[in-house]
mmCIF file of C-alpha atoms and ligand atoms in Angstrom:
data_model
loop_
_atom_site.group_PDB
_atom_site.id
_atom_site.type_symbol
_atom_site.label_atom_id
_atom_site.label_comp_id
_atom_site.label_asym_id
_atom_site.label_seq_id
_atom_site.Cartn_x
_atom_site.Cartn_y
_atom_site.Cartn_z
ATOM 1 C CA MET H 10 95.361 94.797 236.575
ATOM 2 C CA LYS H 11 92.378 94.796 234.241
ATOM 3 C CA ASN H 12 89.985 97.698 233.750
ATOM 4 C CA TYR H 13 86.256 97.245 233.306
ATOM 5 C CA MET H 14 83.451 99.602 232.372
ATOM 6 C CA ALA H 15 80.596 99.297 234.852
ATOM 7 C CA PRO H 16 77.109 98.413 233.712
ATOM 8 C CA MET H 17 74.974 101.537 234.054
ATOM 9 C CA GLU H 18 71.375 101.323 232.931
ATOM 10 C CA GLY H 19 70.598 104.260 230.620
ATOM 11 C CA VAL H 20 74.269 105.237 230.222
ATOM 12 C CA THR H 21 76.834 102.558 229.304
ATOM 13 C CA ASN H 22 74.821 100.968 226.505
ATOM 14 C CA TRP H 23 76.240 99.744 223.171
ATOM 15 C CA VAL H 24 76.260 103.226 221.619
ATOM 16 C CA TYR H 25 78.190 104.675 224.548
ATOM 17 C CA ARG H 26 80.696 101.839 224.793
ATOM 18 C CA ASN H 27 81.540 101.896 221.075
ATOM 19 C CA ALA H 28 82.157 105.646 221.153
ATOM 20 C CA TYR H 29 84.191 105.345 224.357
ATOM 21 C CA HIS H 30 86.279 102.473 223.024
ATOM 22 C CA ASP H 31 87.237 104.397 219.882
ATOM 23 C CA CYS H 32 88.130 107.614 221.703
ATOM 24 C CA PHE H 33 89.721 106.706 225.030
ATOM 25 C CA TYR H 34 91.952 104.149 226.695
ATOM 26 C CA PRO H 35 90.140 100.900 225.970
ATOM 27 C CA MET H 36 88.645 98.809 228.749
ATOM 28 C CA ASP H 37 89.399 95.089 229.063
ATOM 29 C CA LYS H 38 85.689 94.324 229.460
ATOM 30 C CA TYR H 39 82.419 96.195 229.036
ATOM 31 C CA PHE H 40 79.505 94.927 231.132
ATOM 32 C CA THR H 41 76.037 95.517 229.700
ATOM 33 C CA PRO H 42 73.374 97.155 231.851
ATOM 34 C CA PHE H 43 71.241 94.409 233.382
ATOM 35 C CA ILE H 44 69.008 92.318 231.166
ATOM 36 C CA THR H 45 66.089 90.801 233.057
ATOM 37 C CA ALA H 46 65.743 87.040 232.584
ATOM 38 C CA LYS H 47 62.155 85.931 232.086
ATOM 39 C CA PRO H 48 60.528 82.554 231.493
ATOM 40 C CA ASN H 49 60.382 81.861 227.734
ATOM 41 C CA LYS H 50 62.640 84.792 227.223
ATOM 42 C CA ARG H 51 63.012 86.316 223.793
ATOM 43 C CA LEU H 52 65.332 89.269 223.695
ATOM 44 C CA SER H 53 63.887 92.653 222.751
ATOM 45 C CA SER H 54 65.565 94.474 219.874
ATOM 46 C CA LYS H 55 67.172 96.836 222.405
ATOM 47 C CA GLU H 56 68.597 93.856 224.325
ATOM 48 C CA ILE H 57 69.859 92.234 221.135
ATOM 49 C CA LYS H 58 71.820 95.386 220.330
ATOM 50 C CA GLU H 59 73.446 95.200 223.773
ATOM 51 C CA VAL H 60 74.834 91.712 223.230
ATOM 52 C CA SER H 61 75.156 91.232 219.479
ATOM 53 C CA PRO H 62 78.539 91.263 217.719
ATOM 54 C CA GLU H 63 76.804 93.163 214.915
ATOM 55 C CA THR H 64 76.502 96.239 217.101
ATOM 56 C CA ASN H 65 79.522 95.642 219.336
ATOM 57 C CA GLY H 66 82.107 94.496 216.799
ATOM 58 C CA SER H 67 85.079 92.926 218.531
ATOM 59 C CA LEU H 68 84.517 94.725 221.840
ATOM 60 C CA PRO H 69 84.850 92.427 224.863
ATOM 61 C CA VAL H 70 81.233 92.647 226.045
ATOM 62 C CA ILE H 71 79.896 90.692 229.014
ATOM 63 C CA PRO H 72 76.103 90.435 229.242
ATOM 64 C CA GLN H 73 74.678 90.964 232.718
ATOM 65 C CA ILE H 74 71.588 89.084 233.920
ATOM 66 C CA LEU H 75 69.150 90.126 236.635
ATOM 67 C CA THR H 76 67.000 87.357 238.105
ATOM 68 C CA ASN H 77 66.461 85.172 241.155
ATOM 69 C CA ASN H 78 65.224 82.217 239.115
ATOM 70 C CA ALA H 79 67.930 79.702 238.185
ATOM 71 C CA GLU H 80 66.113 78.214 235.197
ATOM 72 C CA ASP H 81 65.498 81.645 233.705
ATOM 73 C CA PHE H 82 69.145 82.580 234.293
ATOM 74 C CA VAL H 83 70.424 79.500 232.481
ATOM 75 C CA LYS H 84 67.991 79.887 229.568
ATOM 76 C CA THR H 85 68.939 83.511 229.055
ATOM 77 C CA ALA H 86 72.660 82.775 229.395
ATOM 78 C CA HIS H 87 72.327 80.092 226.723
ATOM 79 C CA ILE H 88 70.653 82.538 224.349
ATOM 80 C CA PHE H 89 73.716 84.775 224.774
ATOM 81 C CA ARG H 90 75.970 81.773 224.150
ATOM 82 C CA ASP H 91 74.153 80.081 221.274
ATOM 83 C CA GLU H 92 72.892 83.111 219.359
ATOM 84 C CA TYR H 93 75.578 85.718 220.056
ATOM 85 C CA GLY H 94 78.707 83.713 220.871
ATOM 86 C CA HIS H 95 79.231 84.775 224.498
ATOM 87 C CA ARG H 96 81.244 82.579 226.838
ATOM 88 C CA GLU H 97 80.848 84.603 230.044
ATOM 89 C CA VAL H 98 77.771 86.024 231.764
ATOM 90 C CA ASN H 99 77.565 88.228 234.807
ATOM 91 C CA LEU H 100 74.984 87.960 237.584
ATOM 92 C CA ASN H 101 73.667 91.189 239.104
ATOM 93 C CA LEU H 102 73.563 91.001 242.903
ATOM 94 C CA GLY H 103 74.102 94.714 243.398
ATOM 95 C CA CYS H 104 71.186 96.726 242.066
ATOM 96 C CA PRO H 105 69.717 98.737 245.005
ATOM 97 C CA SER H 106 66.652 100.081 243.204
ATOM 98 C CA GLY H 107 63.450 99.524 245.199
ATOM 99 C CA THR H 108 61.507 98.074 242.274
ATOM 100 C CA VAL H 109 64.215 95.406 241.816
ATOM 101 C CA THR H 110 64.939 94.596 245.474
ATOM 102 C CA ALA H 111 61.212 94.364 246.337
ATOM 103 C CA LYS H 112 61.113 91.319 244.043
ATOM 104 C CA GLY H 113 64.114 89.768 245.793
ATOM 105 C CA LYS H 114 66.474 90.477 242.897
ATOM 106 C CA GLY H 115 69.727 92.437 242.591
ATOM 107 C CA ALA H 116 71.001 93.426 246.037
ATOM 108 C CA GLY H 117 67.615 92.278 247.410
ATOM 109 C CA PHE H 118 68.660 88.658 246.728
ATOM 110 C CA LEU H 119 71.491 89.073 249.282
ATOM 111 C CA GLY H 120 68.830 89.166 252.002
ATOM 112 C CA GLU H 121 67.854 85.536 251.293
ATOM 113 C CA PRO H 122 71.152 83.661 251.589
ATOM 114 C CA GLU H 123 69.644 80.136 251.620
ATOM 115 C CA LYS H 124 67.692 80.811 248.461
ATOM 116 C CA LEU H 125 70.763 82.429 246.900
ATOM 117 C CA GLU H 126 72.826 79.348 247.683
ATOM 118 C CA ARG H 127 70.277 77.036 246.031
ATOM 119 C CA PHE H 128 70.160 79.361 243.032
ATOM 120 C CA LEU H 129 73.968 79.328 242.687
ATOM 121 C CA ASP H 130 74.047 75.510 243.067
ATOM 122 C CA GLU H 131 71.679 75.236 240.134
ATOM 123 C CA ILE H 132 73.224 77.744 237.764
ATOM 124 C CA PHE H 133 76.759 76.444 238.263
ATOM 125 C CA GLU H 134 75.498 72.909 237.688
ATOM 126 C CA HIS H 135 73.444 73.647 234.591
ATOM 127 C CA THR H 136 75.706 75.695 232.402
ATOM 128 C CA ASP H 137 79.223 75.356 231.055
ATOM 129 C CA MET H 138 79.500 79.115 230.656
ATOM 130 C CA GLU H 139 81.840 81.210 232.769
ATOM 131 C CA ILE H 140 79.876 83.027 235.443
ATOM 132 C CA SER H 141 81.085 86.191 237.099
ATOM 133 C CA ILE H 142 79.156 87.958 239.843
ATOM 134 C CA LYS H 143 78.822 91.639 240.699
ATOM 135 C CA THR H 144 77.768 92.026 244.304
ATOM 136 C CA ARG H 145 77.214 94.393 247.176
ATOM 137 C CA VAL H 146 78.363 93.260 250.623
ATOM 138 C CA GLY H 147 74.957 92.746 252.205
ATOM 139 C CA THR H 148 71.588 94.344 252.754
ATOM 140 C CA ASP H 149 71.604 95.993 256.200
ATOM 141 C CA TYR H 150 74.538 94.864 258.316
ATOM 142 C CA GLU H 151 78.269 94.375 257.789
ATOM 143 C CA GLU H 152 77.826 90.916 259.360
ATOM 144 C CA ASP H 153 75.811 89.901 256.268
ATOM 145 C CA TRP H 154 79.140 89.724 254.424
ATOM 146 C CA ASP H 155 80.484 86.802 256.502
ATOM 147 C CA ARG H 156 77.641 84.534 255.407
ATOM 148 C CA LEU H 157 77.880 85.719 251.805
ATOM 149 C CA LEU H 158 81.635 85.049 251.748
ATOM 150 C CA GLU H 159 80.991 81.525 252.983
ATOM 151 C CA ILE H 160 78.538 81.039 250.125
ATOM 152 C CA TYR H 161 80.718 82.621 247.437
ATOM 153 C CA SER H 162 83.699 80.498 248.474
ATOM 154 C CA ARG H 163 81.854 77.370 247.250
ATOM 155 C CA TYR H 164 81.613 78.282 243.558
ATOM 156 C CA PRO H 165 84.150 78.297 240.715
ATOM 157 C CA MET H 166 83.200 81.741 239.535
ATOM 158 C CA LYS H 167 85.203 83.488 236.860
ATOM 159 C CA GLU H 168 85.469 86.594 239.019
ATOM 160 C CA LEU H 169 83.704 88.314 241.893
ATOM 161 C CA ILE H 170 83.353 92.064 241.436
ATOM 162 C CA ILE H 171 82.620 93.739 244.732
ATOM 163 C CA HIS H 172 81.004 97.118 245.294
ATOM 164 C CA PRO H 173 81.616 97.286 249.047
ATOM 165 C CA ARG H 174 78.438 99.049 250.071
ATOM 166 C CA LEU H 175 75.350 97.581 251.708
ATOM 167 C CA LEU H 176 71.993 97.776 249.961
ATOM 168 C CA LYS H 177 70.875 100.320 252.584
ATOM 169 C CA ASP H 178 73.875 102.562 251.732
ATOM 170 C CA TYR H 179 72.580 103.022 248.195
ATOM 171 C CA TYR H 180 75.461 105.153 246.794
ATOM 172 C CA LYS H 181 75.973 107.223 249.947
ATOM 173 C CA GLY H 182 78.937 107.476 252.309
ATOM 174 C CA THR H 183 82.365 105.923 251.860
ATOM 175 C CA PRO H 184 82.649 102.366 250.519
ATOM 176 C CA ARG H 185 83.289 99.822 253.271
ATOM 177 C CA TYR H 186 86.881 99.115 252.255
ATOM 178 C CA GLU H 187 87.577 96.663 255.099
ATOM 179 C CA LEU H 188 84.928 94.346 253.699
ATOM 180 C CA PHE H 189 86.765 94.145 250.363
ATOM 181 C CA GLN H 190 89.927 93.332 252.325
ATOM 182 C CA LYS H 191 88.033 90.595 254.153
ATOM 183 C CA ALA H 192 87.154 89.015 250.799
ATOM 184 C CA GLN H 193 90.822 89.065 249.791
ATOM 185 C CA VAL H 194 91.618 86.996 252.848
ATOM 186 C CA SER H 195 88.851 84.428 252.509
ATOM 187 C CA LEU H 196 88.262 83.914 248.764
ATOM 188 C CA LYS H 197 90.492 82.266 246.189
ATOM 189 C CA VAL H 198 88.660 83.458 243.058
ATOM 190 C CA PRO H 199 89.845 86.571 241.173
ATOM 191 C CA LEU H 200 88.434 89.715 242.779
ATOM 192 C CA GLY H 201 87.431 92.979 241.171
ATOM 193 C CA TYR H 202 87.015 96.225 243.076
ATOM 194 C CA ASN H 203 84.254 98.705 242.173
ATOM 195 C CA GLY H 204 83.336 101.995 243.822
ATOM 196 C CA ASP H 205 84.156 105.702 243.856
ATOM 197 C CA ILE H 206 87.233 105.658 241.592
ATOM 198 C CA PHE H 207 86.636 109.243 240.512
ATOM 199 C CA SER H 208 90.205 110.522 240.024
ATOM 200 C CA VAL H 209 93.808 109.453 239.415
ATOM 201 C CA GLU H 210 94.415 110.045 243.105
ATOM 202 C CA ALA H 211 91.503 107.791 244.099
ATOM 203 C CA TYR H 212 92.827 105.139 241.693
ATOM 204 C CA GLN H 213 96.275 105.281 243.316
ATOM 205 C CA GLU H 214 94.733 105.099 246.771
ATOM 206 C CA MET H 215 92.745 101.970 245.802
ATOM 207 C CA ARG H 216 95.827 100.393 244.211
ATOM 208 C CA GLU H 217 97.619 100.850 247.518
ATOM 209 C CA LYS H 218 94.687 99.559 249.546
ATOM 210 C CA PHE H 219 94.025 96.570 247.277
ATOM 211 C CA PRO H 220 97.294 95.611 245.557
ATOM 212 C CA GLU H 221 95.972 92.109 244.923
ATOM 213 C CA ALA H 222 92.751 93.089 243.176
ATOM 214 C CA ASP H 223 92.629 91.549 239.695
ATOM 215 C CA SER H 224 90.488 94.281 238.201
ATOM 216 C CA PHE H 225 89.017 97.701 238.818
ATOM 217 C CA MET H 226 85.571 98.554 237.520
ATOM 218 C CA TYR H 227 84.740 102.187 236.725
ATOM 219 C CA GLY H 228 81.252 103.690 236.659
ATOM 220 C CA ARG H 229 80.422 107.292 237.493
ATOM 221 C CA GLY H 230 84.097 108.364 237.483
ATOM 222 C CA VAL H 231 84.581 107.424 233.847
ATOM 223 C CA ILE H 232 81.245 108.898 232.768
ATOM 224 C CA ALA H 233 82.184 112.184 234.451
ATOM 225 C CA ARG H 234 85.745 112.156 233.080
ATOM 226 C CA PRO H 235 85.923 109.772 230.159
ATOM 227 C CA TYR H 236 89.667 110.534 229.911
ATOM 228 C CA LEU H 237 90.202 109.113 233.434
ATOM 229 C CA LEU H 238 91.955 105.955 232.217
ATOM 230 C CA ASP H 239 94.061 107.948 229.751
ATOM 231 C CA ALA H 240 95.181 110.054 232.704
ATOM 232 C CA ILE H 241 95.849 106.963 234.833
ATOM 233 C CA LYS H 242 97.787 105.243 232.031
ATOM 234 C CA LYS H 243 99.494 108.252 230.539
ATOM 235 C CA ASP H 244 102.983 107.028 231.331
ATOM 236 C CA THR H 245 102.521 103.690 229.669
ATOM 237 C CA TRP H 246 100.112 104.157 226.799
ATOM 238 C CA GLU H 247 100.890 105.505 223.356
ATOM 239 C CA GLY H 248 97.461 105.055 221.745
ATOM 240 C CA CYS H 249 94.997 107.456 220.149
ATOM 241 C CA GLY H 250 97.167 110.598 220.216
ATOM 242 C CA SER H 251 97.677 110.193 223.952
ATOM 243 C CA SER H 252 98.967 113.269 225.723
ATOM 244 C CA ASP H 253 98.729 114.408 229.295
ATOM 245 C CA SER H 254 97.734 117.979 228.599
ATOM 246 C CA MET H 255 94.328 119.165 229.766
ATOM 247 C CA GLU H 256 93.814 120.779 226.405
ATOM 248 C CA SER H 257 94.168 117.411 224.711
ATOM 249 C CA TYR H 258 91.751 115.700 227.117
ATOM 250 C CA LYS H 259 89.246 118.464 226.504
ATOM 251 C CA LYS H 260 89.622 118.073 222.759
ATOM 252 C CA LYS H 261 89.110 114.325 223.059
ATOM 253 C CA MET H 262 86.031 114.903 225.201
ATOM 254 C CA ARG H 263 84.610 117.156 222.531
ATOM 255 C CA GLN H 264 85.291 114.548 219.836
ATOM 256 C CA PHE H 265 83.749 111.876 222.034
ATOM 257 C CA HIS H 266 80.688 114.015 222.714
ATOM 258 C CA ASP H 267 80.176 114.736 219.012
ATOM 259 C CA ARG H 268 80.543 111.065 218.135
ATOM 260 C CA LEU H 269 78.057 109.971 220.820
ATOM 261 C CA TYR H 270 75.559 112.664 219.842
ATOM 262 C CA HIS H 271 75.880 111.728 216.174
ATOM 263 C CA ASP H 272 75.506 107.994 216.869
ATOM 264 C CA TYR H 273 72.417 108.495 219.039
ATOM 265 C CA GLN H 274 70.838 110.497 216.218
ATOM 266 C CA GLY H 275 71.432 107.569 213.893
ATOM 267 C CA TYR H 276 69.948 105.054 216.294
ATOM 268 C CA LEU H 277 67.129 106.846 218.111
ATOM 269 C CA SER H 278 64.217 108.574 216.481
ATOM 270 C CA GLY H 279 63.227 112.101 217.436
ATOM 271 C CA GLU H 280 65.015 114.977 219.146
ATOM 272 C CA ARG H 281 63.418 114.162 222.491
ATOM 273 C CA ASN H 282 64.897 110.653 222.734
ATOM 274 C CA VAL H 283 68.371 111.727 221.663
ATOM 275 C CA LEU H 284 68.401 114.681 224.058
ATOM 276 C CA PHE H 285 67.135 112.501 226.901
ATOM 277 C CA ARG H 286 70.198 110.227 226.539
ATOM 278 C CA MET H 287 72.629 113.118 226.156
ATOM 279 C CA LYS H 288 71.201 114.927 229.193
ATOM 280 C CA GLU H 289 71.726 111.811 231.298
ATOM 281 C CA VAL H 290 75.412 111.718 230.272
ATOM 282 C CA TRP H 291 75.805 115.458 230.940
ATOM 283 C CA SER H 292 74.425 115.113 234.462
ATOM 284 C CA TYR H 293 77.675 113.208 235.208
ATOM 285 C CA MET H 294 80.020 114.985 232.785
ATOM 286 C CA ALA H 295 79.189 118.669 233.407
ATOM 287 C CA PRO H 296 80.554 118.745 236.986
ATOM 288 C CA GLY H 297 83.967 117.982 235.458
ATOM 289 C CA PHE H 298 84.008 121.551 234.064
ATOM 290 C CA THR H 299 84.641 124.849 235.837
ATOM 291 C CA ASN H 300 81.514 126.950 236.632
ATOM 292 C CA TYR H 301 79.286 124.408 234.988
ATOM 293 C CA THR H 302 75.950 125.050 236.731
ATOM 294 C CA LYS H 303 74.310 127.497 234.327
ATOM 295 C CA TYR H 304 75.484 125.478 231.297
ATOM 296 C CA LEU H 305 74.067 122.267 232.703
ATOM 297 C CA LYS H 306 70.763 124.034 233.347
ATOM 298 C CA LYS H 307 70.644 125.132 229.707
ATOM 299 C CA ILE H 308 71.520 121.649 228.480
ATOM 300 C CA LYS H 309 68.811 120.145 230.679
ATOM 301 C CA LYS H 310 66.224 122.686 229.532
ATOM 302 C CA SER H 311 66.939 122.264 225.822
ATOM 303 C CA GLN H 312 64.044 120.896 223.783
ATOM 304 C CA HIS H 313 65.628 121.003 220.334
ATOM 305 C CA PHE H 314 68.977 120.150 218.815
ATOM 306 C CA GLY H 315 69.657 123.863 218.169
ATOM 307 C CA ASP H 316 69.426 124.969 221.852
ATOM 308 C CA TYR H 317 71.254 121.853 222.962
ATOM 309 C CA GLU H 318 74.154 122.392 220.575
ATOM 310 C CA ALA H 319 74.436 126.074 221.538
ATOM 311 C CA ALA H 320 74.595 125.179 225.252
ATOM 312 C CA VAL H 321 77.228 122.488 224.678
ATOM 313 C CA MET H 322 79.300 124.757 222.436
ATOM 314 C CA SER H 323 79.350 127.521 225.034
ATOM 315 C CA LEU H 324 80.351 125.101 227.803
ATOM 316 C CA PHE H 325 83.275 123.741 225.773
ATOM 317 C CA GLY H 326 84.179 127.230 224.514
ATOM 318 C CA GLU H 327 83.949 129.185 227.766
ATOM 319 C CA GLN H 328 84.940 126.727 230.497
ATOM 320 C CA GLU H 329 87.832 124.388 231.236
ATOM 321 C CA ILE H 330 87.832 120.806 232.397
ATOM 322 C CA THR H 331 88.921 120.396 235.982
ATOM 323 C CA GLY H 332 91.172 117.392 235.330
ATOM 324 C CA ALA H 333 91.257 113.952 236.837
HETATM 325 C C1 LIG S 406 72.464 105.270 236.788
HETATM 326 C C2 LIG S 406 73.099 103.977 237.245
HETATM 327 C C3 LIG S 406 72.743 102.781 236.616
HETATM 328 C C4 LIG S 406 73.314 101.568 237.047
HETATM 329 N N1 LIG S 406 72.969 100.398 236.409
HETATM 330 C C5 LIG S 406 73.542 99.227 236.810
HETATM 331 C C6 LIG S 406 73.249 97.989 236.151
HETATM 332 O O1 LIG S 406 72.477 97.915 235.181
HETATM 333 N N2 LIG S 406 73.854 96.862 236.631
HETATM 334 C C7 LIG S 406 74.728 96.895 237.694
HETATM 335 O O2 LIG S 406 75.269 95.864 238.094
HETATM 336 N N3 LIG S 406 75.038 98.054 238.309
HETATM 337 C C8 LIG S 406 74.471 99.208 237.888
HETATM 338 N N4 LIG S 406 74.832 100.367 238.501
HETATM 339 C C9 LIG S 406 75.903 100.353 239.517
HETATM 340 C C10 LIG S 406 77.276 100.619 238.857
HETATM 341 O O3 LIG S 406 77.612 99.572 237.973
HETATM 342 C C11 LIG S 406 78.385 100.735 239.914
HETATM 343 O O4 LIG S 406 78.419 99.562 240.670
HETATM 344 C C12 LIG S 406 78.167 101.925 240.862
HETATM 345 O O5 LIG S 406 77.897 103.106 240.129
HETATM 346 C C13 LIG S 406 79.387 102.126 241.768
HETATM 347 O O6 LIG S 406 80.554 102.314 240.985
HETATM 348 P P1 LIG S 406 81.150 103.807 240.709
HETATM 349 O O7 LIG S 406 81.395 104.412 242.067
HETATM 350 O O8 LIG S 406 82.408 103.575 239.923
HETATM 351 O O9 LIG S 406 80.115 104.563 239.962
HETATM 352 C C14 LIG S 406 74.259 101.570 238.108
HETATM 353 C C15 LIG S 406 74.605 102.783 238.721
HETATM 354 C C16 LIG S 406 74.042 103.975 238.314
HETATM 355 C C17 LIG S 406 74.456 105.252 239.003
#
């Protein structure tokens, strides 16, 4: 069973993944937030940092591409291959954001199965790179999945990572677990499960539901409790001062926080930009503490490093983590 960090625009960027990798149970792969493929694409300096070995060291990073144009996909994939040494790329067929789906990209592409099939024909024909896909199970109806499974079964993809929600579900309700099971029956390619693994208990439940899944991908659960994999693996892993005590997880969280905060200060200019990134992370992480509401409010209201640091120090000093 492999463990992957989910791509999360604005959160799991190169700064975050480096800090995570050094502090917690390491992931087998880190997927970049989506990079939009464009005709005559040159990567922006932000995008270069996402995919370059200079900023990612030896971390197993998989660049993710968002597009519905096969030529643009292949061109961008080949930039990742030729300039940054990548052998695998991931296609985003899951993003539910209105600005993306309105252009027929991300999960919006799932609503045009014939076009999607032609697109996949072309990209699999025109590159020798390994292609993995991250997908939702349809746009509006569970029946969408049957057609999509038929399509996916035709391609030699490296892996299909499934977030079993429809586009219309956004992130609401319970994932449609039966649709993941359906994929296990009809597809031969390796399958990854993604969705709502927020605790050790949820992890165990998914392991029981999907014993044949090749990988689990973690998003919001790991951002909220970055020690989640340490807690899941505690019986088998001896790394990084591993211990199962809450006190030790809290200490590691503090170290991780300080590292991330420090690294953002080195990379971003101005208090505002650094605090913007940290506030985004805290919107997931604070609910993992007891009585967190007033601390989160203070963190969110902080305008300067001084007020921010005071709010974070009081949260760590006065409250406990709730555990995974
Ligand atoms: C703020 C945010 C940004 C996201 N950005 C991306 C992205 O760039 N590419 C992508 O494939 N999925 C993206 N996702 C979806 C996640 O990768 C993941 O599929 C989703 O959060 C469900 O998994 P989880 O329940 O473990 O969080 C994003 C989700 C959130 C909440």
